[in-house]
Coordinates of C-alpha atoms in Angstrom, one line a residue:
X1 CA 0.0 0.0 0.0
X2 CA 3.0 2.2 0.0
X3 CA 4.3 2.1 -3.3
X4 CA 1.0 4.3 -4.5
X5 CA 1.5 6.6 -2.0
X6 CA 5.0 7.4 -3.0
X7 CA 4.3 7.3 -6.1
X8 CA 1.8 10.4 -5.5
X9 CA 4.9 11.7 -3.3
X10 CA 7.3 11.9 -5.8
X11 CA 5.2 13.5 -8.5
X12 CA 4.0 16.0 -5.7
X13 CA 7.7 16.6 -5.1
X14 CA 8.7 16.6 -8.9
X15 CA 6.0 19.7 -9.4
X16 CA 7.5 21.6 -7.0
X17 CA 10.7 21.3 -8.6
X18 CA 10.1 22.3 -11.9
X19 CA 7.7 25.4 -10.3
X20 CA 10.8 26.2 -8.9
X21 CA 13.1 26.1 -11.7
X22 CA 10.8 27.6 -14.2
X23 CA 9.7 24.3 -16.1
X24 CA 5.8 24.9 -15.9
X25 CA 3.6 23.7 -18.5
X26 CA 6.1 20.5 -19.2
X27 CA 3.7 17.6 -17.5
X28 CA 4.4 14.8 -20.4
X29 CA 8.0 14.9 -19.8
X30 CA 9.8 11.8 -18.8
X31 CA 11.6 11.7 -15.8
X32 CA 14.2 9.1 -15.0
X33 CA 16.0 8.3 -11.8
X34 CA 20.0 7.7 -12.6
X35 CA 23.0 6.7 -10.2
X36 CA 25.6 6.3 -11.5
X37 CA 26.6 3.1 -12.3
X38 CA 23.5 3.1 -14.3
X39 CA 24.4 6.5 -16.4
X40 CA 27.3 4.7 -17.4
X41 CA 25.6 1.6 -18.6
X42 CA 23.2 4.0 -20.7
X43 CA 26.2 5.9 -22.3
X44 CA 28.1 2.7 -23.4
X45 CA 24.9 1.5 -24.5
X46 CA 23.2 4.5 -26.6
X47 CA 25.4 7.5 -26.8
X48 CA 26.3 8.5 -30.0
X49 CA 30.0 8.2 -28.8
X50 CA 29.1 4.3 -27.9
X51 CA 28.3 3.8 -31.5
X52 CA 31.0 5.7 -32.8
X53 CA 33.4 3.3 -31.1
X54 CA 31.7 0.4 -32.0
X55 CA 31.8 1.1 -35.9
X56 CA 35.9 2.1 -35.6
X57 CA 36.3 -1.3 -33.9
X58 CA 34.1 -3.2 -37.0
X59 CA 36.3 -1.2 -39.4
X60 CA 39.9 -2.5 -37.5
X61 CA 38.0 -6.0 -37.4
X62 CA 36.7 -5.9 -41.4
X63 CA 40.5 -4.9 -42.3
X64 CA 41.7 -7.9 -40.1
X65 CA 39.4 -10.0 -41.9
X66 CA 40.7 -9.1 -45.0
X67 CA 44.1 -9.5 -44.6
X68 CA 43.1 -13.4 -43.5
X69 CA 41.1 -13.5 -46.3
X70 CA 44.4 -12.5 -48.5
X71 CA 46.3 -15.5 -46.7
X72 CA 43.7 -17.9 -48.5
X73 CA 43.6 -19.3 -51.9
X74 CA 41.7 -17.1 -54.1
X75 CA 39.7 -18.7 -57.1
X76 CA 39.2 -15.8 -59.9
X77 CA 36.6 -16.4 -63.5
X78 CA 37.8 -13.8 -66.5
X79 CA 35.3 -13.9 -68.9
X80 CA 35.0 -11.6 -72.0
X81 CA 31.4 -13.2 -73.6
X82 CA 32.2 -11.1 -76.5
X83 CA 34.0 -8.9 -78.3
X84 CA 33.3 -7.8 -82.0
X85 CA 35.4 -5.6 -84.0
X86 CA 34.9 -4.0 -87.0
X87 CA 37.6 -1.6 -88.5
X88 CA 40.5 -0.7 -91.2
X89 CA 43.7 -1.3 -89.8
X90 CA 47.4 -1.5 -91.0
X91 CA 48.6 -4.8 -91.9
X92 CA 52.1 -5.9 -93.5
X93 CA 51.8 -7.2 -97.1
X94 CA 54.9 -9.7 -97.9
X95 CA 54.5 -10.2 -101.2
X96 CA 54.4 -6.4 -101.8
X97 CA 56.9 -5.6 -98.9
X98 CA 54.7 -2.8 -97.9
X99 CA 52.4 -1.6 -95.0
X100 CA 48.8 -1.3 -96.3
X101 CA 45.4 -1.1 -95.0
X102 CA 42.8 -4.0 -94.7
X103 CA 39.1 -4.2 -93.8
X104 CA 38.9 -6.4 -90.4
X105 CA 35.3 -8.0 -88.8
X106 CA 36.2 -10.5 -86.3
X107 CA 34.4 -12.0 -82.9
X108 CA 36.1 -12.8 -80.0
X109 CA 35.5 -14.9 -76.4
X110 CA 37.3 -16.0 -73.9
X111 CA 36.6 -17.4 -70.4
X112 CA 39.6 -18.4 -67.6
X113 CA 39.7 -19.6 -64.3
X114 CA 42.2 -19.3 -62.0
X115 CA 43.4 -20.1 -58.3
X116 CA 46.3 -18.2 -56.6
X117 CA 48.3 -19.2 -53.3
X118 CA 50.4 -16.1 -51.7
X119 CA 53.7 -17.6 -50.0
X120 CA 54.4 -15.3 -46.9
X121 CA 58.1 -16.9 -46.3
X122 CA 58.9 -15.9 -49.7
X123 CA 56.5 -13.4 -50.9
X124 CA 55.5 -15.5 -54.3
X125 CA 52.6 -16.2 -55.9
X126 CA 51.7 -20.0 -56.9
X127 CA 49.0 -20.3 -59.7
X128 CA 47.1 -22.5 -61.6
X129 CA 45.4 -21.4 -64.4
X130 CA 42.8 -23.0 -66.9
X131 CA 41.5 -20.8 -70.2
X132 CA 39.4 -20.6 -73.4
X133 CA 39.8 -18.7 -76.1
X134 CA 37.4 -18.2 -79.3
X135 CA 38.0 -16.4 -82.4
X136 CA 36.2 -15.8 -85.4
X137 CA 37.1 -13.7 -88.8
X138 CA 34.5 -13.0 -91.3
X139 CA 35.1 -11.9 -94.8
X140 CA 36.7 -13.3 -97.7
X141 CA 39.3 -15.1 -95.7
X142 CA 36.8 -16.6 -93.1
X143 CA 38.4 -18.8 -90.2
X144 CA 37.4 -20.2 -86.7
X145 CA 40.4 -20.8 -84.6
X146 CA 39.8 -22.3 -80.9
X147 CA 42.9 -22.0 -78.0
X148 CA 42.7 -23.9 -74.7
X149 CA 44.9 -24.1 -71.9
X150 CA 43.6 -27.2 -70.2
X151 CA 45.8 -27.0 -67.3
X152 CA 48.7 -24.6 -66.0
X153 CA 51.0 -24.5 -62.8
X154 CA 53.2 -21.8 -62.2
X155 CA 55.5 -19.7 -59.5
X156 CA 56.3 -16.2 -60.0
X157 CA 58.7 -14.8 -57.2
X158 CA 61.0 -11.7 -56.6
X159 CA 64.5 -12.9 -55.9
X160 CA 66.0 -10.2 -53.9
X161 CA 63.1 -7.4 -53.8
X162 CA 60.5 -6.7 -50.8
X163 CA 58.7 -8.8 -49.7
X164 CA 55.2 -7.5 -48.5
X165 CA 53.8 -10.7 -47.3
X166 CA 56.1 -11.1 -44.5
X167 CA 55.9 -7.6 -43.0
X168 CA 51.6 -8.0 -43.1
X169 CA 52.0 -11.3 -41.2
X170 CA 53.9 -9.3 -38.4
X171 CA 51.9 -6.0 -38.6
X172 CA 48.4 -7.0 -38.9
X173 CA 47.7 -9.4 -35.7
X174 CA 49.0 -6.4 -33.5
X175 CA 47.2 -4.0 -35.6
X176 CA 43.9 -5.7 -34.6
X177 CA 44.4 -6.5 -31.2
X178 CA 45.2 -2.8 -31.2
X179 CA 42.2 -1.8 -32.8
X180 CA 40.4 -4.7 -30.0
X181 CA 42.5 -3.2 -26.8
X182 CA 41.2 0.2 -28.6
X183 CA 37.9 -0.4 -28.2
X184 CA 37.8 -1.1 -24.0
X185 CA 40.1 2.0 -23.9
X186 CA 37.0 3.8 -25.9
X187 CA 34.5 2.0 -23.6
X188 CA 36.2 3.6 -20.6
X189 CA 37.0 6.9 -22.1
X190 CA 33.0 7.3 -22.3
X191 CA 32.4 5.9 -18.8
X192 CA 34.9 8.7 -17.8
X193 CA 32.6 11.5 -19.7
X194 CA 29.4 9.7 -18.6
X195 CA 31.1 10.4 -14.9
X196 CA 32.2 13.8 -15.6
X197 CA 28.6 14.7 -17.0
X198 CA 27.1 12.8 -14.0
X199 CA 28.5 14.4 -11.4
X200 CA 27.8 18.1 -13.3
X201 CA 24.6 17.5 -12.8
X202 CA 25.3 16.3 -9.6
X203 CA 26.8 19.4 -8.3
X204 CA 24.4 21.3 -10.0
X205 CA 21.5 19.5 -8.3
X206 CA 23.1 19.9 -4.9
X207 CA 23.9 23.8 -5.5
X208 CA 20.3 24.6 -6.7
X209 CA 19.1 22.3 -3.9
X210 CA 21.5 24.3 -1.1
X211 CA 20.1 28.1 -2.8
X212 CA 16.6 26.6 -2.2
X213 CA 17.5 25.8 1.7
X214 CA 18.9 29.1 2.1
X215 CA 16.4 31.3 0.3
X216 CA 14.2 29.6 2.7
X217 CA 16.4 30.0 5.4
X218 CA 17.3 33.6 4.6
X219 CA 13.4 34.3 4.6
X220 CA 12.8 32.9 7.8
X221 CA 15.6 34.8 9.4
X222 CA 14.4 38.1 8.3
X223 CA 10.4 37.0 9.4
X224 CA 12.7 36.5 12.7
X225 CA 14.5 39.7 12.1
X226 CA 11.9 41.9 11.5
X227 CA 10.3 40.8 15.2
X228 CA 13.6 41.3 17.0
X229 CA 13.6 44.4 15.2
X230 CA 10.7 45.8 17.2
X231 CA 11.4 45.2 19.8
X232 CA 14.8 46.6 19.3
X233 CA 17.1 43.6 19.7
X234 CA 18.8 44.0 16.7
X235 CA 19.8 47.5 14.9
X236 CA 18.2 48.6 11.6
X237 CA 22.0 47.9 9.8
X238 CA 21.5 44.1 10.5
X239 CA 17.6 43.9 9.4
X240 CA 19.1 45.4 5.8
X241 CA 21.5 42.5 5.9
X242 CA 18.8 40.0 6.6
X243 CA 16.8 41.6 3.9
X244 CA 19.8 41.5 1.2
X245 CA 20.4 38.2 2.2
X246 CA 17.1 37.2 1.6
X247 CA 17.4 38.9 -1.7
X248 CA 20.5 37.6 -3.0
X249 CA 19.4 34.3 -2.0
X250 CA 15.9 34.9 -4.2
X251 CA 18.7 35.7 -7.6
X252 CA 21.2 32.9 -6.5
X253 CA 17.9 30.1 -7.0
X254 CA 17.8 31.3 -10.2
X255 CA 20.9 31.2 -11.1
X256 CA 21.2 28.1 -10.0
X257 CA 17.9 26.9 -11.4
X258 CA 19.5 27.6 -14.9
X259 CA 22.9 26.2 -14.2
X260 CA 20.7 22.8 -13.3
X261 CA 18.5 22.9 -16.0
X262 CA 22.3 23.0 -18.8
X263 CA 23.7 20.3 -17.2
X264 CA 20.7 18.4 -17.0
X265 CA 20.3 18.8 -21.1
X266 CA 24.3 18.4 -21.3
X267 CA 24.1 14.4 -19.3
X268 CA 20.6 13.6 -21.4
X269 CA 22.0 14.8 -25.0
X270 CA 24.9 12.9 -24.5
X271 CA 23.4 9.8 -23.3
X272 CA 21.1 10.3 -26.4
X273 CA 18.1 10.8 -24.4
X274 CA 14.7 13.6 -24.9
X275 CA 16.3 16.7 -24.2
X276 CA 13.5 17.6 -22.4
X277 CA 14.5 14.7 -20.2
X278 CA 13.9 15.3 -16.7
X279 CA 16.6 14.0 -14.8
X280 CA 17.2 13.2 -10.7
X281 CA 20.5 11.5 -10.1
X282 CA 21.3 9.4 -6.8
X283 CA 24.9 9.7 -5.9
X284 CA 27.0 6.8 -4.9
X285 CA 27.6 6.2 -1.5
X286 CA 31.5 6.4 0.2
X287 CA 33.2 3.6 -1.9
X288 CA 34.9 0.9 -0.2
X289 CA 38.8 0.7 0.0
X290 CA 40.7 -0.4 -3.1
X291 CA 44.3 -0.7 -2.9
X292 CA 45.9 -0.7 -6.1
X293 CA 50.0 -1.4 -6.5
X294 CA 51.9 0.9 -8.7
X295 CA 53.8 -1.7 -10.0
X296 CA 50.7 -3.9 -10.9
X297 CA 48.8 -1.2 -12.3
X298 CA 52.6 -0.5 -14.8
X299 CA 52.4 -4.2 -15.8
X300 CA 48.6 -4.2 -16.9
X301 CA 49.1 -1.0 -18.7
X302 CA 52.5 -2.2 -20.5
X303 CA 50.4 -5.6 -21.8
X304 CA 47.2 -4.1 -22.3
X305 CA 47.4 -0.3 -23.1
X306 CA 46.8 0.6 -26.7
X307 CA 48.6 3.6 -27.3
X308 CA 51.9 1.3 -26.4
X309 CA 50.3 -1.4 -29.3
X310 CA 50.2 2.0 -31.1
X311 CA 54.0 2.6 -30.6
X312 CA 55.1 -1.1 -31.5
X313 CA 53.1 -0.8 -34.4
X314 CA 54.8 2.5 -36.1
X315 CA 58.3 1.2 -34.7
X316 CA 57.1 -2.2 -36.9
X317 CA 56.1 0.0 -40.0
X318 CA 59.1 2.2 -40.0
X319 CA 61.0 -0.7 -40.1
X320 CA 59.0 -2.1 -42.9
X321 CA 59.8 1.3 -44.7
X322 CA 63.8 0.9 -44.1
X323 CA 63.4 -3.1 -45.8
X324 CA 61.6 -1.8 -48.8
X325 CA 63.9 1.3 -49.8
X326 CA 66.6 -1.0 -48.7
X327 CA 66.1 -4.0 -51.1
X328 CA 64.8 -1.3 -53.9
X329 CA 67.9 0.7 -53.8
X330 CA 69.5 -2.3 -55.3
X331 CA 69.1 -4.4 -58.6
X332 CA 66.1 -6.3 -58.8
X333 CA 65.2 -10.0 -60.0
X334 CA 62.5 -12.0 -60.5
X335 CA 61.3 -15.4 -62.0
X336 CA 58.3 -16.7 -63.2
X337 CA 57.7 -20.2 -64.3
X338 CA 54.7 -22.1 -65.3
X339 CA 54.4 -25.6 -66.9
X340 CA 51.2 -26.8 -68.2
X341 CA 49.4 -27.7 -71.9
X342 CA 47.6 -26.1 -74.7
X343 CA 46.2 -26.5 -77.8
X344 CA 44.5 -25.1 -80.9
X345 CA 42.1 -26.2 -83.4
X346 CA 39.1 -25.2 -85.7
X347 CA 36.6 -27.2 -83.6
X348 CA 35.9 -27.6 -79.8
X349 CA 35.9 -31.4 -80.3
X350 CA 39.5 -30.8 -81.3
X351 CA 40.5 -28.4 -78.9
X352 CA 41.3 -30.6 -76.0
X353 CA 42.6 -33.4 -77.9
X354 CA 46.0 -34.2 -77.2
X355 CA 47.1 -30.8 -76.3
X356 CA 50.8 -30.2 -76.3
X357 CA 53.0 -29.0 -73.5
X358 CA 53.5 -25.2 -72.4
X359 CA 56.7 -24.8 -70.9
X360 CA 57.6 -21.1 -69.4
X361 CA 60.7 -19.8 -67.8
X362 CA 60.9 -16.2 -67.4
X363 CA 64.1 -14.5 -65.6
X364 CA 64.3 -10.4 -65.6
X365 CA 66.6 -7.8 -64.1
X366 CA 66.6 -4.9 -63.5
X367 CA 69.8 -2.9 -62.4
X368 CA 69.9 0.9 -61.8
X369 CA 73.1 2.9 -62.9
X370 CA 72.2 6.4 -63.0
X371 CA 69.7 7.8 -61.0
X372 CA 71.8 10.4 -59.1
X373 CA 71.1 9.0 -55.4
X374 CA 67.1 8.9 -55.6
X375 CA 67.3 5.6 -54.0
X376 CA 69.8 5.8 -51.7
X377 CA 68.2 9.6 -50.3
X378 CA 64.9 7.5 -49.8
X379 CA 66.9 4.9 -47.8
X380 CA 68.4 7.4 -45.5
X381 CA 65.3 8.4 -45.2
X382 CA 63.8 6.0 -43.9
X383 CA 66.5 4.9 -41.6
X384 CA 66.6 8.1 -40.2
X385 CA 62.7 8.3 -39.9
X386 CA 63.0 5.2 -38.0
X387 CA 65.3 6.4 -35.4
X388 CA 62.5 9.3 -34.8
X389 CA 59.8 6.7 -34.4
X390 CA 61.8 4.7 -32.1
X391 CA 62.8 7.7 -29.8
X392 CA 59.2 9.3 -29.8
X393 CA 58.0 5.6 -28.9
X394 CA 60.3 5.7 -26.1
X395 CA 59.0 9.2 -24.8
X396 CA 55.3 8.3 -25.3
X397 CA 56.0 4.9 -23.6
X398 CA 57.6 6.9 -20.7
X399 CA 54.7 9.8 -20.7
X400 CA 52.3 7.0 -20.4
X401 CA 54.1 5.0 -17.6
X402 CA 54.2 8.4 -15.7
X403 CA 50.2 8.9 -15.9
X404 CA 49.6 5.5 -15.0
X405 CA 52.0 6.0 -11.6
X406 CA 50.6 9.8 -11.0
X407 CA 47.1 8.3 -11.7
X408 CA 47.2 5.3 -9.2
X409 CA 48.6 7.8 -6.6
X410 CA 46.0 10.1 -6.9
X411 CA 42.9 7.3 -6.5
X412 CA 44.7 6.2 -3.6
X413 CA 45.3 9.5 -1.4
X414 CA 41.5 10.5 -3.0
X415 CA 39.7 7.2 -1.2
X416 CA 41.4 8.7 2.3
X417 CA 40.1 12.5 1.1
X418 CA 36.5 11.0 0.8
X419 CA 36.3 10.0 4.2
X420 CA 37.4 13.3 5.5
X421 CA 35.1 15.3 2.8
X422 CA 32.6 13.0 4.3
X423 CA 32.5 13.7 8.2
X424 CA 33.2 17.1 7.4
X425 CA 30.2 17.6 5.5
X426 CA 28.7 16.1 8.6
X427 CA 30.3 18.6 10.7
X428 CA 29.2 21.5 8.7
X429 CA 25.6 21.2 8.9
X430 CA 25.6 20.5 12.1
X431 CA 28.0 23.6 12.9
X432 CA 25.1 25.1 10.3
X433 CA 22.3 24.2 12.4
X434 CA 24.0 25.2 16.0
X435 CA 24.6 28.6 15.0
X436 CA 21.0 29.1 13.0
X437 CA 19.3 28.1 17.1
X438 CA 21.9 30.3 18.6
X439 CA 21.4 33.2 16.4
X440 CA 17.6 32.7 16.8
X441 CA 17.6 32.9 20.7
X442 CA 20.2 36.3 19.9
X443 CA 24.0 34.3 20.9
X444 CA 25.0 34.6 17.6
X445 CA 25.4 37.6 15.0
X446 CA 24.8 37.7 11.1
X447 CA 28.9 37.0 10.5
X448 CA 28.7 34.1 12.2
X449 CA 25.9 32.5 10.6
X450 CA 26.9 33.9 7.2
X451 CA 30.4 31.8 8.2
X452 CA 28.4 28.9 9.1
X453 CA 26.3 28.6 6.0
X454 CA 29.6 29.3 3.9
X455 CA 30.9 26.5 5.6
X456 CA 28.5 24.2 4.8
X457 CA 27.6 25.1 1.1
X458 CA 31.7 24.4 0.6
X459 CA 31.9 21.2 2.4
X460 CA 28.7 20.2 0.2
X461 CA 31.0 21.2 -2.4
X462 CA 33.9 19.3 -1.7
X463 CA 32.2 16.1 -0.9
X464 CA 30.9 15.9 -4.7
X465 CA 34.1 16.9 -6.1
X466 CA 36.0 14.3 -3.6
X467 CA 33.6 11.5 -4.9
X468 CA 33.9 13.3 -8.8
X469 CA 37.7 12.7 -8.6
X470 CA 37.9 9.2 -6.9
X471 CA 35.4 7.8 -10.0
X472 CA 37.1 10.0 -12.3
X473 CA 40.4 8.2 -11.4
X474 CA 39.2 4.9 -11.2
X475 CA 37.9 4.9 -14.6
X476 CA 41.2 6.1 -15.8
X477 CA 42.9 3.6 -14.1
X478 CA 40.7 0.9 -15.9
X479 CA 41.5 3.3 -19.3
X480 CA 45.3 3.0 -18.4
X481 CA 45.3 -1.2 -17.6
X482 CA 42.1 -2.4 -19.4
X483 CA 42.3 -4.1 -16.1
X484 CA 39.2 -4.7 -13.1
X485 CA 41.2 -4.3 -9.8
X486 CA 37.9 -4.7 -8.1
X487 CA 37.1 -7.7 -9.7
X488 CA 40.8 -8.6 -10.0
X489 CA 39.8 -9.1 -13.7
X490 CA 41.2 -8.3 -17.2
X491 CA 38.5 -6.3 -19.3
X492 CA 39.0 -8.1 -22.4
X493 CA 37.5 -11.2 -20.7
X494 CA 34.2 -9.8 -20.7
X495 CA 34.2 -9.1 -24.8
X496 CA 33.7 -11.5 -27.2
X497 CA 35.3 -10.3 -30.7
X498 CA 33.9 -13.4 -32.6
X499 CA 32.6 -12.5 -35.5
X500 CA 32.7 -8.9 -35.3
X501 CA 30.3 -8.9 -32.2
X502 CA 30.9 -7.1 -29.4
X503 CA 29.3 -9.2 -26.5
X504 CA 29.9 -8.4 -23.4

């Protein structure tokens, strides 16, 4: 029987506020009830930057299945149905010893199929190849002609040159468990904005919330005032103060009232929510203790941060760079050799009849004598681009390190700085409240209480922005590592890439 009555309670409640806040009029909006580990849920869930990161991830995983894809055997049809020609073209005439021009009308087909291996140790290419080739000329010279090239093995394979297949088989598997430890680091980075949005609103709810306590605070002091007044306990000076008090407290409600109502529209636009949205947060209580080694926190973040993946990565491809203008500085060398059979004839009955063997050995070179140090300049190049990727690897790598250490400190000296915010939040309002009775029976002046409510409005203040810091930091921390020190747990065991999927 209590639920209805609430119910009624907190709709009751709810119109006061937006009275208040200058929200009249707006009965059909939803109101939703957040804390915060649920805010965070929403924004990995339907924020705009939640699907951003998930479609960067399915490009890094498309791209990864790609380059698998390339490792297979790929099975290609050419086909040309047909191809007619009609034209006047320039033939040689023997007889004549001369170049003349001819009338030509001919049709033409031809269908292939053909499967190709890549090699990564030695960056060739085995094929096999079968074809089909149909050729008709019209005119006075009419003739059908059919080629086939029943079957066809063959290796093509630079001797000395680059070889691309063997840098791919290094750079690609980091490149997409980058792109995977990228997409946790994403999934923090928007629980850390979720937070930072959260406890906006937060802060905003609690300083609209403390201008409404002391606007009716303030007016109850003057009500108090103005009867002390008469009967001359207090001196005209201090009823003025009461009065500006009360009216400064009137403008700081709606100050406040707007401040509340922007960050409320900030948190619900970036969850992707109404913008009309009403929104009532419940903030988390005093976390429990969560000690977290330094030297823990540096190993996590050495095997599972992504920006480190990064740097191995552009180390890898600078040194891809250095092999390529390396090996193409010098000569270059190739072979290709195929065996297989073909045949010819004017009938297709004929064409694969005892077809003949196709043998194929191909060998070329090429050697550069002049080019006035084009390819050496691009080597240096590159060697000396990879010593800049290297030593900017090294400071990142460093840089990183150091916000993993700073951040670790931090979140633990913050869990101590909670419990102190805490009991001397508790301390304020009661200070608050002691000084409010004494000022009321006369023990107290205006400074005093002015002090008192100060006090209390700050320690308000610095609770929020104790627990703001402490989440803030965790997060990071879980950014940093990709690891769960509360659940002792590594966040890539709660994803399942399969698939392209992202389950958690």
């Amino acid at each position: 029987m209590n639920h209805p009555f609430r119910l009624i309670q907190k709709i009751l409640l709810a119109g006061l506020f937006f009275s208040c806040t200058g929200l009249q009029g707006l009965h059909a909006q939803q109101r939703l009830v957040l804390d915060l580990e649920r805010t965070i849920a929403l924004a990995n869930d339907s924020s705009l930057e939640s699907f951003r990161t998930q479609n960067m991830y399915l490009s890094g995983y498309w791209e990864y299945r790609t380059y698998k894809a390339n490792r297979l055997p790929s099975l290609t049809l050419d086909l040309t149905p047909a191809q007619y020609n009609r034209d006047i073209t320039k033939r040689y005439d023997s007889g004549s010893n001369l170049d003349v021009y001819r009338t030509q009308q001919s049709f033409y087909a031809y269908g292939g199929l053909s499967v190709r291996q890549n090699l990564d140790l030695t960056g060739g290419t085995f094929y096999l190849e079968s074809n089909l080739a149909y050729m008709r000329s019209f005119g006075a010279n009419s003739a059908t002609q059919l080629t086939s090239v029943p079957i066809r093995l063959g290796y093509s394979q630079s001797l000395v040159g680059y070889n691309p297949f063997k840098w791919e088989r290094r750079i690609e598997p980091l490149k997409y468990e980058r792109v995977k430890k990228e997409f946790l680091y994403n999934v923090e980075k928007v629980s850390e904005t979720a937070t930072n949005y959260f406890f906006s609103l937060a802060m905003a709810q609690a300083e609209y919330n403390l201008a409404k306590d002391n606007l009716a605070s303030t007016d109850t002091l003057y009500r108090i005032g103005q009867q002390r007044h008469r009967i001359a306990a207090i001196s005209q000076a201090d009823l003025l103060t009461l009065k500006l008090d009360r009216v400064n407290a009137q403008n700081t409600l709606r100050n406040k009232a707007s401040d509340l109502k922007r960050a409320m529209f900030s948190l619900a636009s970036f969850l992707n929510l109404d913008k009309n949205t009403q929104i009532e947060l419940q903030l988390p209580s005093r976390p429990g203790m969560i000690e977290i080694p330094v030297d823990e926190a540096l190993s996590w973040g050495r095997s599972n941060n992504p920006q480190l993946l990064e740097l191995k990565q552009n180390v890898l491809e600078a040194q891809r760079n250095v092999d390529k203008t390396k090996k193409e500085s010098r000569f270059n060398a190739s072979v290709n050799a195929s065996v297989g059979f073909n045949q010819v004839a004017d009938n297709f009955g004929d064409v694969y009849h005892k077809p003949m063997q196709q043998d194929l050995v191909a060998v070329s070179v090429s050697i550069p004598l002049l080019d006035w140090g084009v390819r050496k300049g691009r080597y240096n190049m590159a060697r000396n681009n990879l010593n800049v990727v290297k030593i900017s690897a090294r400071q990142d790598e460093i840089s990183i390190e150091e916000e993993v250490i700073m951040t670790v400190s931090d979140f633990n000296i913050q869990q101590q700085l909670i419990a102190s915010a805490e009991e001397a939040l508790d301390l304020s309002v009661l200070a608050y409240h002691e000084t409010k009775q004494r000022f009321i029976i006369g023990k107290a002046d205006i400074n005093s209480l002015t002090l008192s409510l100060n006090r209390q409005q700050q320690a308000q203040r610095n609770y929020i922005s104790a627990l703001q810091s402490y989440w803030l930091n965790y997060y990071k921390i879980r950014r940093l590592t990709l690891f769960d020190f509360a659940a002792k747990l590594s966040l890539s065991d709660r994803f399942d890439f399969n698939g392209g999927k992202l389950v958690k």
